[in-house]
């Protein structure tokens, strides 16, 4: 008798012989693999075999439960301390936010992050925008960290004072790559 995983792998190899590419994960001899199977064609386009590649993903599979636990602990810690974090990819103007940052700003957790300029316009109180932007500009110019206190205006109109610390990272060409920020109410 052949086990279920081997039966599935064999079926996908047969599908490749019929012209269909596939990807699957398989466990074998206490190891885990990502397997890619493609039909192999001769110069005339006829399928003459199957070519496959297997990547050992055992370390990743074993690390995933610990990573999930660490993510849960980080999220809990941020929620209990009311500290949010986010990264800003300056070159692409893309932000990645923690759930706690969304909570602090009064946003649904499912809302995607917004471009930094939109964040400034929508959330930073107009009286504080110049100071925040000056702090960021100074950090960008001097390759330094930034620390600034300002008021955010949540969608419900409530104002909250945040103290934010940021750090500029640079790529190999010394251009600003990202800013890792932590905000605390």
Short mmCIF file of C-alpha atoms in Angstrom, two decimals:
data_model
loop_
_atom_site.label_atom_id
_atom_site.label_comp_id
_atom_site.label_asym_id
_atom_site.label_seq_id
_atom_site.Cartn_x
_atom_site.Cartn_y
_atom_site.Cartn_z
CA UNK A 1 0.00 0.00 0.00
CA UNK A 2 1.05 3.48 -0.92
CA UNK A 3 0.26 6.32 1.51
CA UNK A 4 -2.15 9.16 0.69
CA UNK A 5 0.57 11.83 0.17
CA UNK A 6 2.43 9.58 -2.25
CA UNK A 7 -0.84 8.83 -4.08
CA UNK A 8 -1.48 12.57 -4.45
CA UNK A 9 2.08 13.18 -5.66
CA UNK A 10 1.75 10.39 -8.20
CA UNK A 11 -1.58 11.77 -9.44
CA UNK A 12 -0.03 15.22 -9.91
CA UNK A 13 2.87 13.69 -11.86
CA UNK A 14 0.31 12.00 -14.12
CA UNK A 15 -1.41 15.39 -14.56
CA UNK A 16 1.95 16.83 -15.64
CA UNK A 17 2.20 14.06 -18.23
CA UNK A 18 -1.20 15.28 -19.45
CA UNK A 19 0.14 18.85 -19.74
CA UNK A 20 -0.83 20.41 -16.42
CA UNK A 21 1.73 22.07 -14.11
CA UNK A 22 1.25 21.70 -10.38
CA UNK A 23 2.63 22.63 -7.01
CA UNK A 24 2.14 20.70 -3.81
CA UNK A 25 3.57 20.18 -0.36
CA UNK A 26 4.57 16.72 0.78
CA UNK A 27 5.98 15.21 3.95
CA UNK A 28 8.37 12.31 3.54
CA UNK A 29 10.78 10.72 6.00
CA UNK A 30 10.08 13.39 8.65
CA UNK A 31 10.89 16.19 6.20
CA UNK A 32 8.58 18.66 4.41
CA UNK A 33 8.94 19.70 0.78
CA UNK A 34 7.42 22.18 -1.65
CA UNK A 35 7.34 20.35 -4.98
CA UNK A 36 6.86 21.90 -8.42
CA UNK A 37 6.03 19.57 -11.31
CA UNK A 38 6.02 20.60 -14.98
CA UNK A 39 5.47 18.69 -18.20
CA UNK A 40 8.76 18.26 -20.09
CA UNK A 41 8.37 18.83 -23.82
CA UNK A 42 10.61 17.99 -26.76
CA UNK A 43 11.40 20.65 -29.41
CA UNK A 44 8.25 19.62 -31.28
CA UNK A 45 6.10 20.43 -28.22
CA UNK A 46 5.22 16.84 -27.36
CA UNK A 47 5.25 15.88 -23.69
CA UNK A 48 8.04 13.38 -23.22
CA UNK A 49 8.33 13.36 -19.45
CA UNK A 50 7.97 15.23 -16.20
CA UNK A 51 10.43 17.55 -14.57
CA UNK A 52 10.10 18.36 -10.91
CA UNK A 53 11.89 20.36 -8.29
CA UNK A 54 11.56 19.84 -4.55
CA UNK A 55 12.56 22.42 -1.95
CA UNK A 56 13.13 21.28 1.60
CA UNK A 57 10.91 23.51 3.76
CA UNK A 58 11.25 21.55 6.99
CA UNK A 59 12.84 24.44 8.90
CA UNK A 60 10.05 26.79 7.79
CA UNK A 61 7.32 24.33 8.69
CA UNK A 62 8.85 23.78 12.14
CA UNK A 63 9.30 27.54 12.67
CA UNK A 64 5.74 28.55 11.71
CA UNK A 65 4.07 27.65 15.06
CA UNK A 66 6.74 29.56 16.99
CA UNK A 67 6.39 32.55 14.64
CA UNK A 68 2.61 32.56 15.13
CA UNK A 69 3.08 32.43 18.91
CA UNK A 70 5.58 35.32 18.74
CA UNK A 71 3.22 37.38 16.55
CA UNK A 72 0.41 36.79 19.06
CA UNK A 73 2.67 37.78 21.97
CA UNK A 74 3.80 40.94 20.15
CA UNK A 75 0.22 41.88 19.31
CA UNK A 76 -0.87 41.28 22.91
CA UNK A 77 2.08 43.29 24.24
CA UNK A 78 1.29 46.20 21.94
CA UNK A 79 -2.39 46.12 22.91
CA UNK A 80 -1.65 45.98 26.67
CA UNK A 81 0.94 48.78 26.52
CA UNK A 82 -0.97 50.77 23.87
CA UNK A 83 2.12 51.03 21.68
CA UNK A 84 1.60 50.72 17.94
CA UNK A 85 4.28 50.19 15.33
CA UNK A 86 4.55 50.71 11.61
CA UNK A 87 7.13 50.72 8.86
CA UNK A 88 7.24 53.24 6.06
CA UNK A 89 8.93 52.32 2.78
CA UNK A 90 9.88 55.85 1.79
CA UNK A 91 10.81 55.14 -1.83
CA UNK A 92 7.47 53.46 -2.57
CA UNK A 93 5.40 55.38 0.01
CA UNK A 94 3.98 52.16 1.40
CA UNK A 95 3.24 51.71 5.08
CA UNK A 96 2.73 48.52 7.08
CA UNK A 97 0.91 48.97 10.40
CA UNK A 98 0.34 46.88 13.48
CA UNK A 99 -3.20 46.19 14.67
CA UNK A 100 -2.57 48.43 17.68
CA UNK A 101 -1.73 51.38 15.40
CA UNK A 102 -5.13 50.90 13.77
CA UNK A 103 -6.76 50.83 17.21
CA UNK A 104 -4.95 54.01 18.29
CA UNK A 105 -6.09 55.78 15.12
CA UNK A 106 -9.64 54.46 15.47
CA UNK A 107 -9.48 52.43 12.26
CA UNK A 108 -10.89 48.96 11.64
CA UNK A 109 -8.15 46.34 11.87
CA UNK A 110 -9.01 45.21 8.35
CA UNK A 111 -8.30 48.62 6.79
CA UNK A 112 -5.16 48.59 4.66
CA UNK A 113 -2.42 51.08 5.54
CA UNK A 114 -2.44 54.35 3.67
CA UNK A 115 0.36 56.34 2.01
CA UNK A 116 2.31 58.48 4.47
CA UNK A 117 1.18 61.81 2.96
CA UNK A 118 -2.45 60.70 3.33
CA UNK A 119 -1.76 59.76 6.96
CA UNK A 120 -0.35 63.23 7.65
CA UNK A 121 -3.28 64.94 5.93
CA UNK A 122 -6.02 62.77 7.43
CA UNK A 123 -4.79 62.16 10.97
CA UNK A 124 -2.18 64.65 12.19
CA UNK A 125 -3.80 67.76 13.64
CA UNK A 126 -3.17 70.71 11.33
CA UNK A 127 -1.44 72.64 14.16
CA UNK A 128 1.14 69.82 14.52
CA UNK A 129 1.82 68.91 10.87
CA UNK A 130 4.71 71.35 10.36
CA UNK A 131 6.51 70.12 13.50
CA UNK A 132 6.06 66.46 12.54
CA UNK A 133 7.32 67.05 8.99
CA UNK A 134 10.28 69.10 10.26
CA UNK A 135 11.22 66.28 12.64
CA UNK A 136 11.09 63.73 9.83
CA UNK A 137 13.04 65.97 7.43
CA UNK A 138 15.75 66.48 10.03
CA UNK A 139 16.02 62.74 10.66
CA UNK A 140 16.27 62.07 6.91
CA UNK A 141 18.99 64.67 6.42
CA UNK A 142 21.09 63.77 9.45
CA UNK A 143 20.62 60.00 9.38
CA UNK A 144 19.20 60.23 12.85
CA UNK A 145 16.27 59.08 14.88
CA UNK A 146 13.26 61.26 15.38
CA UNK A 147 11.04 61.83 18.36
CA UNK A 148 7.99 64.06 18.30
CA UNK A 149 4.75 64.52 20.21
CA UNK A 150 1.64 65.47 18.26
CA UNK A 151 -2.10 65.17 18.19
CA UNK A 152 -3.93 62.78 15.90
CA UNK A 153 -7.55 63.30 15.00
CA UNK A 154 -9.43 60.01 14.77
CA UNK A 155 -12.32 59.49 12.32
CA UNK A 156 -14.78 59.95 15.21
CA UNK A 157 -13.28 63.42 15.86
CA UNK A 158 -11.49 62.47 19.09
CA UNK A 159 -8.00 63.97 19.47
CA UNK A 160 -5.27 61.81 20.96
CA UNK A 161 -1.76 62.88 21.82
CA UNK A 162 0.92 60.50 20.54
CA UNK A 163 4.60 60.39 21.24
CA UNK A 164 6.36 58.87 18.27
CA UNK A 165 9.91 57.65 17.87
CA UNK A 166 11.24 56.78 14.44
CA UNK A 167 14.44 55.50 12.94
CA UNK A 168 15.63 55.88 9.37
CA UNK A 169 17.21 52.88 7.67
CA UNK A 170 19.34 53.32 4.58
CA UNK A 171 20.05 51.08 1.61
CA UNK A 172 23.52 50.34 0.25
CA UNK A 173 23.44 53.63 -1.74
CA UNK A 174 22.78 55.52 1.54
CA UNK A 175 19.25 56.45 0.44
CA UNK A 176 16.49 56.34 3.04
CA UNK A 177 14.78 52.98 2.76
CA UNK A 178 12.33 52.87 5.61
CA UNK A 179 11.36 54.35 8.89
CA UNK A 180 10.46 52.08 11.76
CA UNK A 181 8.10 53.95 14.03
CA UNK A 182 6.58 53.30 17.43
CA UNK A 183 3.75 55.46 18.70
CA UNK A 184 2.53 55.57 22.25
CA UNK A 185 -0.54 57.28 23.62
#
